[in-house]
mmCIF file of C-alpha atoms in Angstrom:
data_model
loop_
_atom_site.group_PDB
_atom_site.id
_atom_site.type_symbol
_atom_site.label_atom_id
_atom_site.label_comp_id
_atom_site.label_asym_id
_atom_site.label_seq_id
_atom_site.Cartn_x
_atom_site.Cartn_y
_atom_site.Cartn_z
ATOM 1 C CA MET W 900 -13.079 35.417 -19.791
ATOM 2 C CA THR W 901 -15.877 35.737 -17.241
ATOM 3 C CA GLU W 902 -15.295 35.444 -13.516
ATOM 4 C CA SER W 903 -17.160 32.133 -13.415
ATOM 5 C CA SER W 904 -14.720 30.569 -15.918
ATOM 6 C CA GLU W 905 -11.435 31.996 -14.567
ATOM 7 C CA TRP W 906 -10.520 28.714 -12.896
ATOM 8 C CA LEU W 907 -10.860 26.729 -16.144
ATOM 9 C CA ILE W 908 -7.591 25.676 -17.793
ATOM 10 C CA TYR W 909 -9.218 23.940 -20.750
ATOM 11 C CA ARG W 910 -12.022 26.209 -22.028
ATOM 12 C CA GLY W 911 -13.422 24.116 -24.905
ATOM 13 C CA ALA W 912 -13.359 27.142 -27.247
ATOM 14 C CA GLY W 913 -11.235 25.603 -29.995
ATOM 15 C CA GLU W 914 -8.580 28.332 -29.671
ATOM 16 C CA PRO W 915 -4.983 27.632 -28.530
ATOM 17 C CA HIS W 916 -3.841 29.578 -25.483
ATOM 18 C CA ASP W 917 -1.253 29.470 -22.676
ATOM 19 C CA GLY W 918 -3.607 28.202 -19.978
ATOM 20 C CA MET W 919 -1.150 25.488 -18.867
ATOM 21 C CA SER W 920 1.048 28.202 -17.390
ATOM 22 C CA ARG W 921 -1.712 28.880 -14.844
ATOM 23 C CA LEU W 922 -2.098 25.265 -13.751
ATOM 24 C CA PRO W 923 -1.235 25.115 -10.023
ATOM 25 C CA PRO W 924 1.012 22.420 -8.523
ATOM 26 C CA PRO W 925 -0.517 18.916 -8.333
ATOM 27 C CA PRO W 926 -1.835 17.388 -5.119
ATOM 28 C CA PRO W 927 0.999 15.741 -3.149
ATOM 29 C CA TRP W 928 -0.194 12.212 -3.951
ATOM 30 C CA ARG W 929 -0.097 12.955 -7.716
ATOM 31 C CA ASP W 930 3.253 14.770 -7.832
ATOM 32 C CA PHE W 931 5.813 12.867 -9.898
ATOM 33 C CA SER W 932 8.259 15.746 -10.386
ATOM 34 C CA GLY W 933 10.905 14.337 -8.039
ATOM 35 C CA ARG W 934 11.727 11.335 -10.198
ATOM 36 C CA ASP W 935 14.432 12.916 -12.388
ATOM 37 C CA ALA W 936 16.225 14.489 -9.430
ATOM 38 C CA ASP W 937 16.225 11.198 -7.553
ATOM 39 C CA ALA W 938 17.491 9.316 -10.616
ATOM 40 C CA GLU W 939 20.376 11.746 -11.054
ATOM 41 C CA ALA W 940 21.273 11.351 -7.400
ATOM 42 C CA GLY W 941 21.169 7.546 -7.702
ATOM 43 C CA VAL W 942 18.247 7.233 -5.295
ATOM 44 C CA GLU W 943 15.875 4.327 -5.787
ATOM 45 C CA GLY W 944 12.236 5.417 -5.877
ATOM 46 C CA ASP W 945 10.898 8.895 -6.493
ATOM 47 C CA GLY W 946 10.090 12.133 -4.718
ATOM 48 C CA SER W 947 6.353 11.524 -4.850
ATOM 49 C CA ARG W 948 6.847 8.256 -2.965
ATOM 50 C CA ASP W 949 8.732 10.126 -0.249
ATOM 51 C CA ARG W 950 5.889 12.626 0.028
ATOM 52 C CA ARG W 951 3.312 9.844 0.290
ATOM 53 C CA LEU W 952 5.395 8.180 3.001
ATOM 54 C CA GLY W 953 5.594 11.545 4.751
ATOM 55 C CA ALA W 954 1.807 11.797 4.735
ATOM 56 C CA HIS W 955 1.537 8.279 6.172
ATOM 57 C CA ARG W 956 4.020 9.176 8.926
ATOM 58 C CA HIS W 957 2.061 12.325 9.742
ATOM 59 C CA LEU W 958 -1.152 10.312 9.913
ATOM 60 C CA ALA W 959 0.607 7.800 12.166
ATOM 61 C CA GLU W 960 1.689 10.577 14.519
ATOM 62 C CA LEU W 961 -1.829 12.019 14.688
ATOM 63 C CA HIS W 962 -3.711 8.697 14.865
ATOM 64 C CA ARG W 963 -5.583 8.127 18.133
ATOM 65 C CA PRO W 964 -7.320 4.731 18.115
ATOM 66 C CA GLY W 965 -10.524 4.008 19.971
ATOM 67 C CA ALA W 966 -10.661 1.558 22.876
ATOM 68 C CA GLU W 967 -11.737 -1.480 20.819
ATOM 69 C CA GLU W 968 -9.185 -0.753 18.106
ATOM 70 C CA LEU W 969 -6.439 -0.456 20.724
ATOM 71 C CA GLU W 970 -7.407 -3.756 22.350
ATOM 72 C CA MET W 971 -7.550 -5.700 19.078
ATOM 73 C CA ILE W 972 -4.174 -4.357 17.913
ATOM 74 C CA ASN W 973 -2.564 -5.441 21.152
ATOM 75 C CA ALA W 974 -4.304 -8.824 21.017
ATOM 76 C CA ALA W 975 -2.746 -9.412 17.579
ATOM 77 C CA LEU W 976 0.679 -8.361 18.901
ATOM 78 C CA TYR W 977 0.459 -10.652 21.931
ATOM 79 C CA LEU W 978 -0.896 -13.655 20.019
ATOM 80 C CA ARG W 979 1.301 -13.186 16.917
ATOM 81 C CA ARG W 980 -1.804 -13.413 14.759
ATOM 82 C CA PRO W 981 -2.732 -11.433 11.631
ATOM 83 C CA LEU W 982 -5.149 -8.558 12.196
ATOM 84 C CA LEU W 983 -8.052 -8.517 9.722
ATOM 85 C CA VAL W 984 -9.389 -4.957 9.564
ATOM 86 C CA THR W 985 -12.701 -4.337 7.818
ATOM 87 C CA GLY W 986 -14.613 -1.120 7.277
ATOM 88 C CA SER W 987 -15.689 1.434 4.713
ATOM 89 C CA PRO W 988 -13.145 3.291 2.532
ATOM 90 C CA GLY W 989 -11.455 6.002 4.578
ATOM 91 C CA ALA W 990 -12.151 4.375 7.954
ATOM 92 C CA GLY W 991 -8.420 4.344 8.768
ATOM 93 C CA LYS W 992 -7.473 0.751 7.948
ATOM 94 C CA THR W 993 -4.183 1.650 6.267
ATOM 95 C CA THR W 994 -3.319 4.278 8.869
ATOM 96 C CA LEU W 995 -3.524 1.626 11.579
ATOM 97 C CA ALA W 996 -0.555 -0.305 10.138
ATOM 98 C CA HIS W 997 1.564 2.845 9.810
ATOM 99 C CA SER W 998 0.652 3.945 13.339
ATOM 100 C CA VAL W 999 1.856 0.659 14.847
ATOM 101 C CA ALA W 1000 5.089 0.726 12.825
ATOM 102 C CA TYR W 1001 5.764 4.347 13.801
ATOM 103 C CA GLU W 1002 5.075 4.041 17.525
ATOM 104 C CA LEU W 1003 6.940 0.739 17.998
ATOM 105 C CA GLY W 1004 9.895 1.637 15.769
ATOM 106 C CA LEU W 1005 9.351 -1.301 13.387
ATOM 107 C CA GLY W 1006 10.598 0.442 10.237
ATOM 108 C CA GLU W 1007 8.842 1.211 6.992
ATOM 109 C CA VAL W 1008 5.593 -0.637 6.356
ATOM 110 C CA LEU W 1009 5.801 -3.338 3.690
ATOM 111 C CA ARG W 1010 2.735 -2.993 1.469
ATOM 112 C CA TRP W 1011 1.228 -5.700 -0.718
ATOM 113 C CA SER W 1012 -1.668 -4.281 -2.728
ATOM 114 C CA ILE W 1013 -4.060 -6.989 -3.908
ATOM 115 C CA VAL W 1014 -5.846 -7.092 -7.274
ATOM 116 C CA SER W 1015 -7.972 -9.793 -8.889
ATOM 117 C CA ARG W 1016 -4.951 -11.431 -10.554
ATOM 118 C CA THR W 1017 -2.730 -11.508 -7.453
ATOM 119 C CA ALA W 1018 -1.371 -14.929 -6.481
ATOM 120 C CA LEU W 1019 0.484 -16.061 -3.363
ATOM 121 C CA GLN W 1020 3.709 -16.275 -5.375
ATOM 122 C CA ASP W 1021 3.551 -12.514 -6.048
ATOM 123 C CA GLY W 1022 3.845 -11.796 -2.348
ATOM 124 C CA LEU W 1023 6.586 -14.350 -1.651
ATOM 125 C CA TYR W 1024 9.188 -13.876 -4.381
ATOM 126 C CA ASP W 1025 9.821 -13.421 -8.080
ATOM 127 C CA TYR W 1026 12.328 -15.494 -10.056
ATOM 128 C CA ASP W 1027 13.299 -14.055 -13.437
ATOM 129 C CA ALA W 1028 14.198 -17.288 -15.228
ATOM 130 C CA ILE W 1029 14.125 -15.661 -18.672
ATOM 131 C CA ALA W 1030 16.667 -12.995 -17.717
ATOM 132 C CA ARG W 1031 18.951 -15.643 -16.213
ATOM 133 C CA LEU W 1032 18.761 -17.804 -19.335
ATOM 134 C CA GLN W 1033 19.507 -14.832 -21.577
ATOM 135 C CA ASP W 1034 22.518 -13.808 -19.470
ATOM 136 C CA VAL W 1035 23.945 -17.342 -19.508
ATOM 137 C CA GLN W 1036 23.518 -17.545 -23.291
ATOM 138 C CA ILE W 1037 25.175 -14.165 -23.824
ATOM 139 C CA ALA W 1038 28.074 -15.145 -21.558
ATOM 140 C CA ALA W 1039 28.539 -18.472 -23.366
ATOM 141 C CA GLN W 1040 28.476 -16.855 -26.813
ATOM 142 C CA GLY W 1041 30.806 -14.022 -25.839
ATOM 143 C CA GLY W 1042 33.283 -16.188 -24.021
ATOM 144 C CA PHE W 1043 33.104 -14.180 -20.815
ATOM 145 C CA GLY W 1044 31.387 -14.438 -17.455
ATOM 146 C CA ALA W 1045 29.798 -17.589 -16.101
ATOM 147 C CA ALA W 1046 28.849 -20.186 -18.686
ATOM 148 C CA ALA W 1047 25.927 -22.538 -18.159
ATOM 149 C CA GLY W 1048 26.697 -25.237 -15.625
ATOM 150 C CA SER W 1049 29.767 -23.510 -14.172
ATOM 151 C CA PRO W 1050 29.983 -22.725 -10.429
ATOM 152 C CA GLY W 1051 29.749 -19.000 -11.163
ATOM 153 C CA ALA W 1052 26.431 -19.430 -12.934
ATOM 154 C CA VAL W 1053 24.986 -21.215 -9.909
ATOM 155 C CA GLU W 1054 26.286 -18.614 -7.458
ATOM 156 C CA ALA W 1055 24.685 -15.840 -9.513
ATOM 157 C CA ILE W 1056 21.189 -17.317 -9.227
ATOM 158 C CA GLY W 1057 20.336 -14.971 -6.354
ATOM 159 C CA SER W 1058 20.668 -12.017 -8.711
ATOM 160 C CA TYR W 1059 17.481 -13.155 -10.450
ATOM 161 C CA ILE W 1060 15.385 -13.531 -7.294
ATOM 162 C CA ARG W 1061 13.586 -10.721 -5.492
ATOM 163 C CA LEU W 1062 11.504 -11.273 -2.392
ATOM 164 C CA GLY W 1063 7.987 -9.838 -2.368
ATOM 165 C CA PRO W 1064 6.460 -7.928 0.564
ATOM 166 C CA LEU W 1065 5.270 -11.104 2.307
ATOM 167 C CA GLY W 1066 8.575 -12.868 1.687
ATOM 168 C CA THR W 1067 10.505 -9.878 3.037
ATOM 169 C CA ALA W 1068 8.313 -9.703 6.151
ATOM 170 C CA LEU W 1069 9.141 -13.356 6.915
ATOM 171 C CA LEU W 1070 12.910 -12.862 6.931
ATOM 172 C CA PRO W 1071 14.482 -13.780 10.291
ATOM 173 C CA SER W 1072 14.910 -10.758 12.573
ATOM 174 C CA ASP W 1073 14.741 -9.983 16.280
ATOM 175 C CA THR W 1074 11.854 -7.538 15.851
ATOM 176 C CA PRO W 1075 8.878 -8.009 13.511
ATOM 177 C CA ARG W 1076 8.249 -6.052 10.339
ATOM 178 C CA VAL W 1077 4.820 -4.578 9.659
ATOM 179 C CA LEU W 1078 3.130 -5.980 6.565
ATOM 180 C CA LEU W 1079 0.020 -4.394 5.082
ATOM 181 C CA ILE W 1080 -1.929 -6.760 2.797
ATOM 182 C CA ASP W 1081 -4.276 -4.177 1.335
ATOM 183 C CA GLU W 1082 -7.780 -4.892 -0.004
ATOM 184 C CA LEU W 1083 -7.710 -8.679 0.286
ATOM 185 C CA ASP W 1084 -11.391 -8.764 -0.678
ATOM 186 C CA LYS W 1085 -10.380 -7.864 -4.266
ATOM 187 C CA SER W 1086 -8.371 -11.073 -4.649
ATOM 188 C CA ASP W 1087 -9.113 -14.228 -6.580
ATOM 189 C CA ILE W 1088 -11.201 -16.670 -4.561
ATOM 190 C CA ASP W 1089 -8.167 -18.924 -3.904
ATOM 191 C CA LEU W 1090 -5.733 -16.394 -2.401
ATOM 192 C CA PRO W 1091 -7.165 -16.261 1.166
ATOM 193 C CA ASN W 1092 -6.902 -20.045 1.402
ATOM 194 C CA ASP W 1093 -3.430 -20.040 -0.164
ATOM 195 C CA LEU W 1094 -2.253 -17.632 2.543
ATOM 196 C CA LEU W 1095 -3.236 -19.974 5.373
ATOM 197 C CA ASN W 1096 -0.154 -22.197 5.508
ATOM 198 C CA VAL W 1097 2.360 -19.375 5.159
ATOM 199 C CA LEU W 1098 0.676 -17.286 7.857
ATOM 200 C CA GLU W 1099 0.388 -20.315 10.133
ATOM 201 C CA GLU W 1100 3.926 -21.637 9.698
ATOM 202 C CA GLY W 1101 5.776 -18.339 9.220
ATOM 203 C CA GLU W 1102 8.026 -19.785 6.516
ATOM 204 C CA PHE W 1103 8.235 -20.702 2.845
ATOM 205 C CA GLU W 1104 10.627 -22.349 0.418
ATOM 206 C CA ILE W 1105 12.299 -21.115 -2.766
ATOM 207 C CA PRO W 1106 12.653 -24.270 -4.907
ATOM 208 C CA GLU W 1107 15.028 -22.569 -7.371
ATOM 209 C CA LEU W 1108 17.521 -22.096 -4.534
ATOM 210 C CA GLN W 1109 16.888 -25.469 -2.907
ATOM 211 C CA ARG W 1110 17.810 -27.284 -6.119
ATOM 212 C CA VAL W 1111 21.308 -25.774 -6.121
ATOM 213 C CA ALA W 1112 21.865 -25.281 -2.373
ATOM 214 C CA ASP W 1113 24.578 -27.964 -2.251
ATOM 215 C CA ARG W 1114 26.558 -26.047 -4.894
ATOM 216 C CA LEU W 1115 26.323 -22.661 -3.180
ATOM 217 C CA PRO W 1116 28.987 -21.468 -0.710
ATOM 218 C CA GLY W 1117 27.595 -22.390 2.691
ATOM 219 C CA GLY W 1118 24.302 -23.171 0.965
ATOM 220 C CA GLU W 1119 23.570 -19.446 0.824
ATOM 221 C CA ALA W 1120 22.474 -17.132 -1.977
ATOM 222 C CA GLU W 1121 22.215 -13.351 -1.868
ATOM 223 C CA VAL W 1122 18.794 -12.041 -2.951
ATOM 224 C CA LEU W 1123 17.087 -8.657 -3.069
ATOM 225 C CA THR W 1124 14.242 -7.764 -0.703
ATOM 226 C CA ALA W 1125 11.051 -5.856 -1.501
ATOM 227 C CA ASP W 1126 12.539 -2.696 0.006
ATOM 228 C CA GLY W 1127 15.770 -2.887 -1.973
ATOM 229 C CA THR W 1128 18.302 -4.386 0.445
ATOM 230 C CA LYS W 1129 20.354 -7.542 -0.070
ATOM 231 C CA VAL W 1130 20.066 -10.493 2.299
ATOM 232 C CA ARG W 1131 21.411 -14.038 2.336
ATOM 233 C CA VAL W 1132 19.044 -17.009 2.214
ATOM 234 C CA ARG W 1133 20.310 -20.396 3.407
ATOM 235 C CA ASP W 1134 19.175 -23.689 1.855
ATOM 236 C CA GLY W 1135 16.397 -21.984 -0.076
ATOM 237 C CA ARG W 1136 14.224 -21.495 2.989
ATOM 238 C CA VAL W 1137 12.933 -18.251 4.527
ATOM 239 C CA ARG W 1138 11.780 -18.663 8.118
ATOM 240 C CA CYS W 1139 10.846 -15.840 10.498
ATOM 241 C CA ARG W 1140 12.087 -15.571 14.076
ATOM 242 C CA ALA W 1141 9.654 -12.812 15.053
ATOM 243 C CA PHE W 1142 6.280 -13.214 13.356
ATOM 244 C CA PRO W 1143 5.486 -10.014 11.423
ATOM 245 C CA PHE W 1144 2.635 -7.745 12.443
ATOM 246 C CA VAL W 1145 0.303 -8.479 9.520
ATOM 247 C CA VAL W 1146 -2.646 -6.196 8.768
ATOM 248 C CA LEU W 1147 -5.138 -7.540 6.230
ATOM 249 C CA THR W 1148 -7.635 -4.929 5.074
ATOM 250 C CA SER W 1149 -11.030 -5.391 3.451
ATOM 251 C CA ASN W 1150 -13.743 -3.001 2.330
ATOM 252 C CA GLY W 1151 -16.322 -5.697 3.008
ATOM 253 C CA GLU W 1152 -16.927 -6.646 -0.632
ATOM 254 C CA ARG W 1153 -16.857 -10.367 0.176
ATOM 255 C CA ASP W 1154 -16.771 -12.891 3.007
ATOM 256 C CA PHE W 1155 -13.632 -14.857 3.835
ATOM 257 C CA PRO W 1156 -13.367 -18.605 4.505
ATOM 258 C CA ALA W 1157 -13.740 -19.745 8.112
ATOM 259 C CA PRO W 1158 -10.171 -21.206 8.293
ATOM 260 C CA LEU W 1159 -8.735 -17.755 7.576
ATOM 261 C CA MET W 1160 -11.112 -16.001 9.978
ATOM 262 C CA ARG W 1161 -10.200 -18.277 12.884
ATOM 263 C CA ARG W 1162 -6.505 -17.586 12.341
ATOM 264 C CA CYS W 1163 -7.000 -13.809 12.447
ATOM 265 C CA ILE W 1164 -7.978 -11.214 15.014
ATOM 266 C CA HIS W 1165 -10.939 -9.394 13.448
ATOM 267 C CA LEU W 1166 -11.462 -5.662 13.908
ATOM 268 C CA GLU W 1167 -14.411 -3.815 12.363
ATOM 269 C CA LEU W 1168 -13.812 -0.055 12.124
ATOM 270 C CA ASP W 1169 -16.710 2.370 12.316
ATOM 271 C CA ARG W 1170 -17.213 5.134 9.787
ATOM 272 C CA PRO W 1171 -14.726 7.957 10.415
ATOM 273 C CA ASP W 1172 -15.982 10.916 12.433
ATOM 274 C CA HIS W 1173 -15.306 14.610 11.791
ATOM 275 C CA ASN W 1174 -12.101 14.638 13.836
ATOM 276 C CA ARG W 1175 -10.593 11.634 12.031
ATOM 277 C CA LEU W 1176 -11.443 13.035 8.604
ATOM 278 C CA ALA W 1177 -9.961 16.412 9.540
ATOM 279 C CA THR W 1178 -6.780 14.624 10.656
ATOM 280 C CA PHE W 1179 -6.697 12.752 7.336
ATOM 281 C CA VAL W 1180 -6.991 16.006 5.377
ATOM 282 C CA ARG W 1181 -4.435 17.754 7.590
ATOM 283 C CA ALA W 1182 -1.857 15.010 7.050
ATOM 284 C CA HIS W 1183 -2.113 15.249 3.258
ATOM 285 C CA LEU W 1184 -2.897 18.914 2.638
ATOM 286 C CA GLY W 1185 -1.912 20.812 5.774
ATOM 287 C CA ASP W 1186 -3.687 22.682 8.556
ATOM 288 C CA GLU W 1187 -4.926 25.555 6.402
ATOM 289 C CA ALA W 1188 -6.605 23.245 3.881
ATOM 290 C CA ALA W 1189 -8.232 21.297 6.705
ATOM 291 C CA ARG W 1190 -9.690 24.486 8.188
ATOM 292 C CA ALA W 1191 -10.833 25.782 4.790
ATOM 293 C CA GLY W 1192 -12.445 22.430 3.971
ATOM 294 C CA ASP W 1193 -14.286 22.050 7.260
ATOM 295 C CA ASP W 1194 -17.657 22.655 5.594
ATOM 296 C CA LEU W 1195 -16.915 20.026 2.934
ATOM 297 C CA ILE W 1196 -15.953 17.555 5.649
ATOM 298 C CA ALA W 1197 -19.329 18.173 7.316
ATOM 299 C CA ARG W 1198 -21.168 17.701 3.977
ATOM 300 C CA PHE W 1199 -19.184 14.503 3.357
ATOM 301 C CA LEU W 1200 -20.154 13.099 6.764
ATOM 302 C CA GLU W 1201 -23.811 13.969 6.230
ATOM 303 C CA ARG W 1202 -23.914 12.206 2.875
ATOM 304 C CA SER W 1203 -21.947 9.199 4.151
ATOM 305 C CA ARG W 1204 -24.831 8.310 6.470
ATOM 306 C CA SER W 1205 -26.808 7.074 3.460
ATOM 307 C CA GLU W 1206 -24.181 6.764 0.692
ATOM 308 C CA LEU W 1207 -20.954 4.816 0.276
ATOM 309 C CA LEU W 1208 -18.194 7.392 -0.136
ATOM 310 C CA ALA W 1209 -14.370 7.282 0.021
ATOM 311 C CA ALA W 1210 -12.131 9.687 1.914
ATOM 312 C CA ASP W 1211 -9.929 10.004 -1.189
ATOM 313 C CA GLN W 1212 -12.848 11.753 -2.879
ATOM 314 C CA LEU W 1213 -12.947 14.273 -0.060
ATOM 315 C CA LEU W 1214 -9.222 14.961 -0.487
ATOM 316 C CA ASN W 1215 -9.722 15.563 -4.208
ATOM 317 C CA ALA W 1216 -12.601 17.963 -3.571
ATOM 318 C CA ILE W 1217 -10.794 19.982 -0.897
ATOM 319 C CA HIS W 1218 -7.583 20.242 -2.907
ATOM 320 C CA LEU W 1219 -9.321 21.271 -6.132
ATOM 321 C CA THR W 1220 -11.695 23.795 -4.598
ATOM 322 C CA ASP W 1221 -8.770 25.299 -2.653
ATOM 323 C CA ALA W 1222 -6.286 25.383 -5.564
ATOM 324 C CA ALA W 1223 -8.694 26.478 -8.299
ATOM 325 C CA ALA W 1224 -11.205 28.504 -6.270
ATOM 326 C CA PRO W 1225 -14.154 27.831 -8.603
ATOM 327 C CA PRO W 1226 -17.282 29.933 -8.095
ATOM 328 C CA SER W 1227 -19.548 26.899 -7.622
ATOM 329 C CA ARG W 1228 -17.477 25.283 -4.868
ATOM 330 C CA GLU W 1229 -20.176 23.096 -3.320
ATOM 331 C CA ARG W 1230 -21.485 21.965 -6.703
ATOM 332 C CA LEU W 1231 -17.998 20.934 -7.889
ATOM 333 C CA ALA W 1232 -17.350 19.108 -4.620
ATOM 334 C CA ASP W 1233 -20.596 17.149 -4.995
ATOM 335 C CA LEU W 1234 -19.619 16.197 -8.554
ATOM 336 C CA LEU W 1235 -16.267 14.880 -7.333
ATOM 337 C CA ILE W 1236 -17.728 13.027 -4.351
ATOM 338 C CA GLN W 1237 -20.012 10.596 -6.116
ATOM 339 C CA ARG W 1238 -21.540 7.670 -4.298
ATOM 340 C CA LEU W 1239 -19.797 4.345 -4.887
ATOM 341 C CA ASP W 1240 -22.644 1.976 -4.055
ATOM 342 C CA ARG W 1241 -25.019 2.845 -6.890
ATOM 343 C CA PRO W 1242 -24.481 4.018 -10.491
ATOM 344 C CA ARG W 1243 -25.595 7.571 -11.100
#
C-alpha cells in the first residue's frame, strides 16, 4: 500500500482484509459505544448522550457573549418573553441556551428539535391510547389487574402520558427551566401560530386527564416528564409559576408571522469569528485538535464570507484530518466542507 493510501480503510480493491482493525475511535458526537454499559447499569440514555451534554457544558463555560447578545438575553429574562435567535449555522444559537442554563443553575436544557411534521401536540404531551386499551383488554381477559371502568384503570391513566419538552418546561416551579425550540423555521406553516397561545398564557390542558379528574384521588395523576422524572398533574392542567426561558432558533430559511415576532425578543447573531469557532472545536475535540486545526478554521472563515457553511462541517474536517492524517489534508477538508447554499 502506498503512503498516499495508508489512511484508507476501504480500498476498493475487491480483496478482503482486516482494515477495520485500524479504524480509529469515532468522533465524540458519533460514539454510541456506551449504550450497553448504561443499559446493564439501569441508566436511562446512553454514553454518547452524556458526552454530547459534556460538550455543551464545556461550550457553556467558554461562551462569552457580545454586548448586544448579553442585552437581549437579559431583556428576555426580565420580560419573561421567548428569545428568537436567528443566524447562520454555527453562529452559537444552541450554545446560548446552554450558557444561560449553566450560569444561572437552571438545570439541563430541555430540547425540542423541530422537523416539517412537528405539531404543537408533540411538544406538549403524548398519550398512548393504544397501549392503554391493550393493557385493559389483557387485564380483563386474564382476570387480573384493573379491568375497564374500574377505579384502578382510571388511576393508571397517567402511566400512558408523557410530557414533551414544552409541556415539561411549563410545569410549576420556583425557578424557570430552559427550553430550546431548535430550528423553528423547518416547521409546518401552522406551528408558529399554534405556539402563540401556549407561550402567551404559560399553560395548557390535557383533556384525557380532565375527563377523569373527578375519579382520581385528589384530582391528580402521576405522569412522566420529558427528562424521565415523575410529577403529579392536578385537574388535567399544567400551569407554570415561573415562565421558562425559551430560546427559539432559526437559520433564516423563512419569515415568521407578526403575532409571533411581537411576542418574542429578537436577536440576530453575526457569523462566528475565529475565536468562537476555535472555542467550538475545543469543546468537542480538545485543545490539541483546536491548535492543529487552526489553519482549517482560517480557511473555513475565508470561505464563509461568500458561501453558506456549517460549523459541524468544520468539526468533521478537523476530526478526520487529525485521526486519519491523509496526505491531501486541505483537499479532503474542502470536500467535506461543501457550501450549503448552492448545489455543486
